[in-house]
Short mmCIF file of C-alpha atoms in Angstrom, two decimals:
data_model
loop_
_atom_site.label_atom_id
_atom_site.label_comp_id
_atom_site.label_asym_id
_atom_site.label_seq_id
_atom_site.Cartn_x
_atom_site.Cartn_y
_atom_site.Cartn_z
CA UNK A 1125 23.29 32.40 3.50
CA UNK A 1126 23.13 31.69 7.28
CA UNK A 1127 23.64 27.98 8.46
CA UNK A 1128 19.86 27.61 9.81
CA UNK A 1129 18.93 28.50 6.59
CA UNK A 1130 21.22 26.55 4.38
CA UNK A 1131 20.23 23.89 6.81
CA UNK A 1132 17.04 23.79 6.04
CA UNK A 1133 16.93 23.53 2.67
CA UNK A 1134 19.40 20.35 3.16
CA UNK A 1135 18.39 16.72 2.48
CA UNK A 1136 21.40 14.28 3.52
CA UNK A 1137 21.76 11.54 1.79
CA UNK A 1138 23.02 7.99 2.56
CA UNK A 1139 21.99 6.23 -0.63
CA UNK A 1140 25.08 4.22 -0.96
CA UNK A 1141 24.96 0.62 -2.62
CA UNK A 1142 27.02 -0.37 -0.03
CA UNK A 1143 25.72 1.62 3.08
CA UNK A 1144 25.35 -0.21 6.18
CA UNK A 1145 22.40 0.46 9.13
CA UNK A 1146 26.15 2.01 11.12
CA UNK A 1147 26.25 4.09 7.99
CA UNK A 1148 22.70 5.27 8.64
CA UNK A 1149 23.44 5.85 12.45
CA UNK A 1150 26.23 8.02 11.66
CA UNK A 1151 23.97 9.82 8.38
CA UNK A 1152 21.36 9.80 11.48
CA UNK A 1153 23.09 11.52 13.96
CA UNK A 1154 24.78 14.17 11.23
CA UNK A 1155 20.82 14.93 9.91
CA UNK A 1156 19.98 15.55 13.92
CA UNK A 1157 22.77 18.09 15.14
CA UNK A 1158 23.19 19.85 11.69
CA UNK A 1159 18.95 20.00 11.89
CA UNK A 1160 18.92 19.43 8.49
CA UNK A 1161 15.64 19.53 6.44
CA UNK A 1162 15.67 15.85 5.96
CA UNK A 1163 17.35 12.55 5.94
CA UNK A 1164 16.93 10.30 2.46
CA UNK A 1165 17.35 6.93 2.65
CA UNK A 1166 16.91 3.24 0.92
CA UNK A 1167 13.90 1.84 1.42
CA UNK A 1168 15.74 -1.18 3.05
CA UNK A 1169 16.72 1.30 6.16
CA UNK A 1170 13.25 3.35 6.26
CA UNK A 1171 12.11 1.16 9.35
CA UNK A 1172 15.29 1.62 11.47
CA UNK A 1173 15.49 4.93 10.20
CA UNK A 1174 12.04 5.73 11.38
CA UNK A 1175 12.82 4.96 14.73
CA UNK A 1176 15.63 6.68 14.82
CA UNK A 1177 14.24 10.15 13.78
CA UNK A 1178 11.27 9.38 16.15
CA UNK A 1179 12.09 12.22 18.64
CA UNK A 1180 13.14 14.56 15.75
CA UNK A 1181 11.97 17.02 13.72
CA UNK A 1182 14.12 15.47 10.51
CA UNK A 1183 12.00 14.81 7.75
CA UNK A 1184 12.01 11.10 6.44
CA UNK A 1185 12.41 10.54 2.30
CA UNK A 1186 13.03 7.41 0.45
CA UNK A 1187 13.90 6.76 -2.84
CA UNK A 1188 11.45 4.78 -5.17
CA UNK A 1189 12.67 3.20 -8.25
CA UNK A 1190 15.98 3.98 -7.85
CA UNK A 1191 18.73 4.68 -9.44
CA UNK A 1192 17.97 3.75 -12.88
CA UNK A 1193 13.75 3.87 -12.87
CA UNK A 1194 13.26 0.97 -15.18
CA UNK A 1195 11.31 -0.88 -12.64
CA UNK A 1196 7.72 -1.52 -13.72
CA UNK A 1197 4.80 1.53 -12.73
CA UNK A 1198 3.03 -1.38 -10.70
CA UNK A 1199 6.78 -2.25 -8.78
CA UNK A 1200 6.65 1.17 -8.45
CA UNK A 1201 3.28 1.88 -6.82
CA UNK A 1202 4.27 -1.02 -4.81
CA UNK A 1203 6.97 0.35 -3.49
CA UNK A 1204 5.81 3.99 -2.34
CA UNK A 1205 2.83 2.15 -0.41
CA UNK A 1206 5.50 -0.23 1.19
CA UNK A 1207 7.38 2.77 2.04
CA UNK A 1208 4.63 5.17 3.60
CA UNK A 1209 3.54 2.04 5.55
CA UNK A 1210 7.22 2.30 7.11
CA UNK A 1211 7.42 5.93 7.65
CA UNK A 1212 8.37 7.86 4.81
CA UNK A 1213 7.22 11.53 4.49
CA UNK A 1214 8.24 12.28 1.73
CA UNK A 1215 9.00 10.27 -1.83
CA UNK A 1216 11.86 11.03 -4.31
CA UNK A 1217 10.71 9.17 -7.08
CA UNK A 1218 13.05 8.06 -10.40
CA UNK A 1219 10.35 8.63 -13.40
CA UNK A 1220 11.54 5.91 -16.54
CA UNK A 1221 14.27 7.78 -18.43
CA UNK A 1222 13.60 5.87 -21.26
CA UNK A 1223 10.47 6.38 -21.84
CA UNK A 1224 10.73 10.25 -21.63
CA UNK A 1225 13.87 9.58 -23.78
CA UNK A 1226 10.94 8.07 -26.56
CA UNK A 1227 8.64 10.76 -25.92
CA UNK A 1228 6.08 7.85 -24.22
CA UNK A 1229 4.35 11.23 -22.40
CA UNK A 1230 0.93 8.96 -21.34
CA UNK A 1231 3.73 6.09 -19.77
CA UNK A 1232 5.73 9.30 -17.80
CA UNK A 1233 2.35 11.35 -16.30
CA UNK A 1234 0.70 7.99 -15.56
CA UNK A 1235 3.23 6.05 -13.96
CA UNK A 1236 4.31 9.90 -11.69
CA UNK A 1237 0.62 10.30 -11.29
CA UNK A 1238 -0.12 6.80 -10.02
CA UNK A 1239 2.90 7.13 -7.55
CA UNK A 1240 1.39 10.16 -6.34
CA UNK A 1241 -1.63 8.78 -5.44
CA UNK A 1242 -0.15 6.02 -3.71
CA UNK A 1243 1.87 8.33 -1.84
CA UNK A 1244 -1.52 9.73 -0.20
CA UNK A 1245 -0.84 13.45 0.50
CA UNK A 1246 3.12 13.15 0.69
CA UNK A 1247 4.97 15.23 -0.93
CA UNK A 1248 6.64 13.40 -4.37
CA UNK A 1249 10.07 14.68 -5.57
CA UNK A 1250 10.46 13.54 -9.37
CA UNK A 1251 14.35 12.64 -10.42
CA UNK A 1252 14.84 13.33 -13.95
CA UNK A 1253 18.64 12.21 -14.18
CA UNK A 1254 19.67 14.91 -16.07
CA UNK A 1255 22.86 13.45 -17.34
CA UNK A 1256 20.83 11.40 -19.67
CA UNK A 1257 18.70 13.90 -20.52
CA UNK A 1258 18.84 16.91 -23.53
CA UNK A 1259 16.78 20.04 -22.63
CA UNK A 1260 13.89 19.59 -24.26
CA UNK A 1261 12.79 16.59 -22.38
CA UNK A 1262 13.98 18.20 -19.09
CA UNK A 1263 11.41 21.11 -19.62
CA UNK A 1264 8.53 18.66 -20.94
CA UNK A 1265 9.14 16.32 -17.31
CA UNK A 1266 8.58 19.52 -15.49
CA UNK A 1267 5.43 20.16 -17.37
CA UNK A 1268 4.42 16.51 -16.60
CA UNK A 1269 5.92 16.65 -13.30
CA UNK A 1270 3.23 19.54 -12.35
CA UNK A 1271 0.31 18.02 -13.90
CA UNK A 1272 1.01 14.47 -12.20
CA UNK A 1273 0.66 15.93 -8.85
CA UNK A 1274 4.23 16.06 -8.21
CA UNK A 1275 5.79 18.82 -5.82
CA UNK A 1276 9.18 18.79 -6.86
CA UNK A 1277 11.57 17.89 -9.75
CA UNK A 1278 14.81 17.03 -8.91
CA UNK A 1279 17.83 17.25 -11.28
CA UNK A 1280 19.76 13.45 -10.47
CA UNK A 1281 20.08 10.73 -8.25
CA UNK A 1282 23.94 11.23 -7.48
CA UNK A 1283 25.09 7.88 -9.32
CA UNK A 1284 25.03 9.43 -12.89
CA UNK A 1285 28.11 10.35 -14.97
CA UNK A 1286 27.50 13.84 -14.02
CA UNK A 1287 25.86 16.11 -10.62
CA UNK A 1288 23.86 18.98 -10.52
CA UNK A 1289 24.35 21.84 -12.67
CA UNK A 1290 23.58 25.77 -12.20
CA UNK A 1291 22.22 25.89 -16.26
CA UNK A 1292 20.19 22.91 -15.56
CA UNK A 1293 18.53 24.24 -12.24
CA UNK A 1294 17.79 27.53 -13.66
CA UNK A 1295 16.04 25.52 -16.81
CA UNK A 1296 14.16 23.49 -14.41
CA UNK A 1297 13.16 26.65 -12.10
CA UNK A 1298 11.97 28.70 -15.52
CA UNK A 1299 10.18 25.14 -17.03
CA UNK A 1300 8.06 24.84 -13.87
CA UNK A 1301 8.01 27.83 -12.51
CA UNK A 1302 6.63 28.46 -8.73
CA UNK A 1303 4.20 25.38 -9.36
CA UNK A 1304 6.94 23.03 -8.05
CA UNK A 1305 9.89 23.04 -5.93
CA UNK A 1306 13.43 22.13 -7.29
CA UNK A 1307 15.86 20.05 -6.05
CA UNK A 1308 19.68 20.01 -6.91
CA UNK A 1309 21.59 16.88 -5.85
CA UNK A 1310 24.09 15.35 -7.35
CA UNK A 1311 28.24 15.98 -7.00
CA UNK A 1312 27.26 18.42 -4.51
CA UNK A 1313 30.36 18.71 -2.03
CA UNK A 1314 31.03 22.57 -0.56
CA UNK A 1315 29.21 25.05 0.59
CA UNK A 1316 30.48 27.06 -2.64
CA UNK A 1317 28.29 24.15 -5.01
CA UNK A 1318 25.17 24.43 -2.55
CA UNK A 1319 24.93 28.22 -2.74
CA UNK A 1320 25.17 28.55 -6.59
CA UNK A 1321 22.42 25.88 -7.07
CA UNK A 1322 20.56 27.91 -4.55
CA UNK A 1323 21.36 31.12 -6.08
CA UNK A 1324 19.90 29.68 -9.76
CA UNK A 1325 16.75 28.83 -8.48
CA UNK A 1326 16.89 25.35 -6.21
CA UNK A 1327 14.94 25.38 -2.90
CA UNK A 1328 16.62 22.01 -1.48
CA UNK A 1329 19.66 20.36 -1.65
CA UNK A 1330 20.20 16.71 -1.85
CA UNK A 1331 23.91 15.43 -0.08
CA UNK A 1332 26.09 13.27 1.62
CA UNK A 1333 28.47 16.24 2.16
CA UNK A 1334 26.26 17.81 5.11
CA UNK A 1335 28.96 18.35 7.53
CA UNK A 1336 31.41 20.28 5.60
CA UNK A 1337 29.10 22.26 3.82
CA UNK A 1338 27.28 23.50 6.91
CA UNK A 1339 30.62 23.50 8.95
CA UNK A 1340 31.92 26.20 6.27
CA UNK A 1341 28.96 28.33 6.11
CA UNK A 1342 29.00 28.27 10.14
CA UNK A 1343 33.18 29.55 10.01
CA UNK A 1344 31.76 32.10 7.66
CA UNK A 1345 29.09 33.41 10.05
CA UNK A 1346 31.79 33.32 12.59
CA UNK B 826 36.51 -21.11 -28.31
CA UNK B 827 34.08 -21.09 -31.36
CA UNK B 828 31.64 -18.76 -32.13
CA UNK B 829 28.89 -21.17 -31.07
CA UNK B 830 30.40 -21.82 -27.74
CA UNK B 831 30.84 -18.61 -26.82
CA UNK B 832 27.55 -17.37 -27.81
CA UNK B 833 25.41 -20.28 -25.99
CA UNK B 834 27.05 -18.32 -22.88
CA UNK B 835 26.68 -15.33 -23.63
CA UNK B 836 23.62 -12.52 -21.85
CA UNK B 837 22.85 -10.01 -23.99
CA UNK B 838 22.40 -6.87 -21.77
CA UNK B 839 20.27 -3.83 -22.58
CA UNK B 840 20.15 -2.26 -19.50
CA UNK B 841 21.12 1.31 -19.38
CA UNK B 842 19.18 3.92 -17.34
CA UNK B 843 18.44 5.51 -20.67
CA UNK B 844 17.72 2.75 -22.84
CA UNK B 845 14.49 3.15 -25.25
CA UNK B 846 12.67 0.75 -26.73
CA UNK B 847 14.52 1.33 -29.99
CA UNK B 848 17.98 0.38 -27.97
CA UNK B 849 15.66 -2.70 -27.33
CA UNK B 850 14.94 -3.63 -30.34
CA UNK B 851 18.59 -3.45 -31.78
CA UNK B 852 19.42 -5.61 -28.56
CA UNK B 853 17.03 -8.33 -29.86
CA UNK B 854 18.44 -8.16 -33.28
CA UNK B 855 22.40 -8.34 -31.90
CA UNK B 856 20.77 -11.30 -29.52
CA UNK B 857 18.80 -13.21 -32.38
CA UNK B 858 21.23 -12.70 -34.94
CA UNK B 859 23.93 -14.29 -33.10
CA UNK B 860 22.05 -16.96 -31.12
CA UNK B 861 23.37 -15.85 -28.09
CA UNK B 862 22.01 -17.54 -24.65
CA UNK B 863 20.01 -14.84 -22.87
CA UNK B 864 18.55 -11.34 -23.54
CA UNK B 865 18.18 -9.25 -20.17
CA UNK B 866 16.11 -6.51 -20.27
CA UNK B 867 14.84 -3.42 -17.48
CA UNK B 868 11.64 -5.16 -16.10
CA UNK B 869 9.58 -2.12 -17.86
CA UNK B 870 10.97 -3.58 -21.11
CA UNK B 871 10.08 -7.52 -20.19
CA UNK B 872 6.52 -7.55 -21.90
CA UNK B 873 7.82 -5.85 -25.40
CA UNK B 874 10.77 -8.12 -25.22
CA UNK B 875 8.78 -11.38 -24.61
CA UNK B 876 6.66 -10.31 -27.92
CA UNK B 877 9.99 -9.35 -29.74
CA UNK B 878 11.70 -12.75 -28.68
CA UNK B 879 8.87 -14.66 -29.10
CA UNK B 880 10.04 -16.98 -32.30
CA UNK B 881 13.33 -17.52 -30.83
CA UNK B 882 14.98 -19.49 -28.72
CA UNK B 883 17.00 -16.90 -26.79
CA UNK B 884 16.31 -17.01 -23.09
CA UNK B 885 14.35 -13.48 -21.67
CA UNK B 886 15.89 -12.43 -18.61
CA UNK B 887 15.14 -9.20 -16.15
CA UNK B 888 16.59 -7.59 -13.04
CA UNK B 889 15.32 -7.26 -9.80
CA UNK B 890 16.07 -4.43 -7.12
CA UNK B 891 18.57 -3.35 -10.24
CA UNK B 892 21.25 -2.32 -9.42
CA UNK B 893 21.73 -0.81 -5.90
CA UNK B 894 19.68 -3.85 -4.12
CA UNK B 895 18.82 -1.36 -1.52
CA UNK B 896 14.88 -2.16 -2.06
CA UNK B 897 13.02 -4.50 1.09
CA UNK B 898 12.55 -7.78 0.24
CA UNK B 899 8.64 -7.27 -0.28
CA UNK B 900 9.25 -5.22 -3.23
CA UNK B 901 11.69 -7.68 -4.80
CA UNK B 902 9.74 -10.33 -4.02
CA UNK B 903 6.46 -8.19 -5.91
CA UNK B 904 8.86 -7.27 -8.73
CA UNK B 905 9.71 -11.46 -9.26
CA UNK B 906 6.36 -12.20 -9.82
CA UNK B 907 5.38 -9.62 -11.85
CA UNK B 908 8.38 -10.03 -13.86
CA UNK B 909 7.51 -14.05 -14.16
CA UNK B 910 4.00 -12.89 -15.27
CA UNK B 911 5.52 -10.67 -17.65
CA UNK B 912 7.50 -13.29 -19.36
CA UNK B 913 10.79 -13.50 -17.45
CA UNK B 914 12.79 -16.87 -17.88
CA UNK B 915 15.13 -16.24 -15.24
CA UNK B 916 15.63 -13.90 -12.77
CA UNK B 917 19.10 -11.78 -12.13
CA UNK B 918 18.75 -10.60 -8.31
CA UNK B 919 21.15 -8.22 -6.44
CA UNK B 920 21.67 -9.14 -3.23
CA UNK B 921 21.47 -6.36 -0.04
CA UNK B 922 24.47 -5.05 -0.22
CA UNK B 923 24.73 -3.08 2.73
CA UNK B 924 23.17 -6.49 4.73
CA UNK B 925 25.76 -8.51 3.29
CA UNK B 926 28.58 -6.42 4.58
CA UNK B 927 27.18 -5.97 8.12
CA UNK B 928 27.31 -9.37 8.36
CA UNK B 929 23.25 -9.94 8.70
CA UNK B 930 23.35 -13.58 6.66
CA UNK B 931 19.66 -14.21 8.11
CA UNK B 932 18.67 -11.17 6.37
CA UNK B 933 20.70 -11.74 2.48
CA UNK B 934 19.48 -15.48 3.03
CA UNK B 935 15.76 -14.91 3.53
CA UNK B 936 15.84 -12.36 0.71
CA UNK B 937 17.40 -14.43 -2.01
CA UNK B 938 14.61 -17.50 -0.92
CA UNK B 939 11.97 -15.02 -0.88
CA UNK B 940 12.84 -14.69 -4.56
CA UNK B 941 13.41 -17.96 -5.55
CA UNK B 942 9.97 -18.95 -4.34
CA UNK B 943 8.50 -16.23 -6.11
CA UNK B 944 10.67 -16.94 -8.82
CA UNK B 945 8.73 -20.38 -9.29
CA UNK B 946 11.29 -22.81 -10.65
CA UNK B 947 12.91 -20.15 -12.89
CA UNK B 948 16.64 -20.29 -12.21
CA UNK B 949 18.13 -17.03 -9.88
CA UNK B 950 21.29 -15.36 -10.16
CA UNK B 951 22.38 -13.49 -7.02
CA UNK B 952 24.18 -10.49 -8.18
CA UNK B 953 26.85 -9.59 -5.68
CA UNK B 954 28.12 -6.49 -6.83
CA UNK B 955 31.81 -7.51 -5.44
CA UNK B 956 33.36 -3.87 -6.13
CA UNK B 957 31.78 -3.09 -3.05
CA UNK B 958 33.21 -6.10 -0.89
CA UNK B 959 35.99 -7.71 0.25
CA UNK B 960 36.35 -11.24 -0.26
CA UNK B 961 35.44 -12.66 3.17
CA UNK B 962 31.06 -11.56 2.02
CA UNK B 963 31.81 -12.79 -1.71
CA UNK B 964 32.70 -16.36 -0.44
CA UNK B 965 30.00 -15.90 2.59
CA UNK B 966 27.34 -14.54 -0.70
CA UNK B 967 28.08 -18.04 -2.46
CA UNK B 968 27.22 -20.28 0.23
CA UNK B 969 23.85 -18.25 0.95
CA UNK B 970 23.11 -18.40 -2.32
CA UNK B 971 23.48 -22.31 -2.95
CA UNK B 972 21.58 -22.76 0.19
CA UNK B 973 18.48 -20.45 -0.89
CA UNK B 974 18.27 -22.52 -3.87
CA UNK B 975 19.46 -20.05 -6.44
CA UNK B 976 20.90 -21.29 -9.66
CA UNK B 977 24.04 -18.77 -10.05
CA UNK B 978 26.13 -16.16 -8.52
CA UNK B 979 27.16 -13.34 -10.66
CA UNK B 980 30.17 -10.90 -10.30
CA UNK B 981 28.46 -7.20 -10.70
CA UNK B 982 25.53 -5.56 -12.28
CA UNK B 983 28.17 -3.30 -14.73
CA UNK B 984 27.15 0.02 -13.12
CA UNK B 985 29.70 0.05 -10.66
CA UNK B 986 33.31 1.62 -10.39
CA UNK B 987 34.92 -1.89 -11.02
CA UNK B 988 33.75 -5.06 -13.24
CA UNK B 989 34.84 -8.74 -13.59
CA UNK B 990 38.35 -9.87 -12.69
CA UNK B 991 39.64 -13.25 -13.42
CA UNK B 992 40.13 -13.47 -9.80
CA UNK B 993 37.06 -12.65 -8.84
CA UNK B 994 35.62 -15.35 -10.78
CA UNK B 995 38.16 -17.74 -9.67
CA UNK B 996 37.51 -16.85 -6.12
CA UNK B 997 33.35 -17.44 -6.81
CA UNK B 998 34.00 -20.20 -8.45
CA UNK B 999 36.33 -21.93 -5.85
CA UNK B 1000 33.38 -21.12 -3.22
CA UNK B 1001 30.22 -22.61 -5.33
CA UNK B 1002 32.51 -25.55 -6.59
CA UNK B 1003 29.91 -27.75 -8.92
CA UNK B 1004 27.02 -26.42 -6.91
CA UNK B 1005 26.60 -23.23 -8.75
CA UNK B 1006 27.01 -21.78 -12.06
CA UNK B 1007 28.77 -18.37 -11.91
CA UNK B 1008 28.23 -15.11 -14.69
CA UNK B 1009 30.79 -12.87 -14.84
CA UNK B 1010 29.33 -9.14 -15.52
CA UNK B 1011 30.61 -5.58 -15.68
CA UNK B 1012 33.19 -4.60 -18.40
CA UNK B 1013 33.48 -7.15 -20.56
CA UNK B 1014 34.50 -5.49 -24.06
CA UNK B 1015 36.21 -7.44 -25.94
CA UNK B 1016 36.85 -11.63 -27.20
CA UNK B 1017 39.84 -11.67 -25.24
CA UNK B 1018 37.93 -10.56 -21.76
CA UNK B 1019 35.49 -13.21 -22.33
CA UNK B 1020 37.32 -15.92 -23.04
CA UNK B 1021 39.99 -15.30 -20.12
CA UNK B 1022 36.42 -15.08 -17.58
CA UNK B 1023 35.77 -18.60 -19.43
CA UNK B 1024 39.08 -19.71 -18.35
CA UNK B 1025 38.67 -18.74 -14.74
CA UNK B 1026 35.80 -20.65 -14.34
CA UNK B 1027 32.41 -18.54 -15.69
CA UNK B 1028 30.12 -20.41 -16.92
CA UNK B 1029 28.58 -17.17 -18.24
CA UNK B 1030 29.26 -14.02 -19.76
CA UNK B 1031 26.96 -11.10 -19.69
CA UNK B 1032 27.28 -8.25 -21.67
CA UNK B 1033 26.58 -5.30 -23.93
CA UNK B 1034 29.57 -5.74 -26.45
CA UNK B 1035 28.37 -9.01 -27.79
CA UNK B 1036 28.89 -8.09 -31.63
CA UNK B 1037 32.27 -6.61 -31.27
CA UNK B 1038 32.99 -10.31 -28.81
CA UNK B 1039 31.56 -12.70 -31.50
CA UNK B 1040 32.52 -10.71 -34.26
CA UNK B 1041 36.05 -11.56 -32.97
CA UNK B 1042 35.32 -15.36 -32.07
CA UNK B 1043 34.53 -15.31 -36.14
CA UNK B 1044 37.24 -13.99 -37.49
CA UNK B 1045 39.60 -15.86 -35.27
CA UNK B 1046 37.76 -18.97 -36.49
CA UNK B 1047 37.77 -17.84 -40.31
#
């Protein structure tokens, strides 16, 4: 796979607890020369981050609900309009684990649907967190995934016990498959991990390891 | 310690990412059973709880911007009152992490009284989440906290790499002298890790292990 196009299919991440606004300069400034598909952040950096990318053409996603999803539906409606009002483009959304995990389908489609809508035409990425997760209800949150108005679902948030996985990106690519986009991220840290995910079905990748995955597949174009 | 003791301190936490509402309702039987302080719950579980706990006199807590503290303050402050409509007795706040450590006290302050007024004379903890700090912001997150008006500082949320030390409490304790009460959270197994948090100065313990704790308060007491 060529760099431009791993590139693009690359969302860097800089989702740390602990991440500062120098944290996000630097993420910034890695998203900008790498021109990476987009740059996911907290919701507590969207506003500097928005000026930041102003004079870019890196997308801007935030994380709602996140990392565990047991906030409230109404927090998080909330939240996604707080966050398009600041910039975001895009929304990577944490559905309740727990309530897929009880087979609560009405609580999962209404609470991805009504995030949707408050997104207003932006793209929504649902997180299923995987590592919590057997298959079955990883096929059923694509279903509901599609039906909610979702345009993605993503297989973690990074801050589970485990990453992505090849077996669970190719069940996720044949559970939805070309109604939605899939997303691996998770424990994804060379350019080796990025092309398998790719290879078994995911469009983008979610990462903090931007630089040395594109700065391998560029010394393997060279 | 006796049983009694140690269970008016103890939280009760049911707070996994997965956790159903099954997982709940053991957590109120573990929580009724032995009379233990507090329950805390996901804010999606607060309105079952507050029906389950009705009858009893153990305290329903939730957790807000749980557990990366990476939301803005508006949602935080939205998820406080929602979670004080939905029954919430006190309030268990993590702090901005990433605000805290880039020194922007203006910032962590306005948050945590943002939340206390929202909280409405329910007591706050301020969750500091100190396997991300040094000790320099864990002293510096005391003194904010007292002045906000919250009610406690607590050492971690339990989903980080690290969880209580003795000298962690110590050290919060030492910086809050009588003004504060501190909780000491995050891997806290066993009788002999509560008790030794006790000793260092917590006023209160929270936890998912309280059977196998007071289990072991009994029998040393039998």
């Amino acid at each position: 796979m060529t760099t431009i196009d791993l590139a693009g299919r690359i969302e860097h991440a800089v989702l740390s607890p602990q991440a500062t606004e120098k944290d996000l300069q630097d993420a910034v400034r890695v998203a900008v020369r790498w021109g990476v598909r987009a740059l996911v952040v907290k919701p507590c950096h969207l506003a500097a981050a928005a000026r930041m990318l102003a004079s870019s053409d890196v997308k801007l996603v935030t994380v709602i609900g996140f990392p565990h999803g047991g906030q409230t539906t109404e927090t998080k409606v909330f939240e996604t309009r707080e966050a398009v009002a600041r910039g975001a483009q895009e929304i990577d959304l944490v559905l309740n684990i727990g309530a897929l995990r009880q087979r609560d389908l009405a609580a999962v489609f209404y609470e991805i649907r009504a995030v949707v809508e408050a997104a207003a035409g932006r793209p929504v990425k649902v997180i299923l967190e995987n590592a919590y997760l057997d298959d079955w209800p990883k096929r059923l949150a694509g279903r509901l995934a599609a039906r909610a108005g979702a345009s993605y679902v993503k297989t973690g948030t990074g801050f589970a016990p485990t990453g992505a996985t090849v077996a669970d990106v190719a069940l996720m690519r044949r559970s939805v498959g070309g109604r939605l986009g899939v997303k691996a991220a998770g424990g994804i840290r060379s350019y080796a991990d990025a092309v398998a995910l790719v290879e078994a079905g995911a469009d983008l990748i979610g990462t903090s390891h931007t630089e040395a995955i594109l700065t391998e597949a560029a010394r393997r174009a060279a």
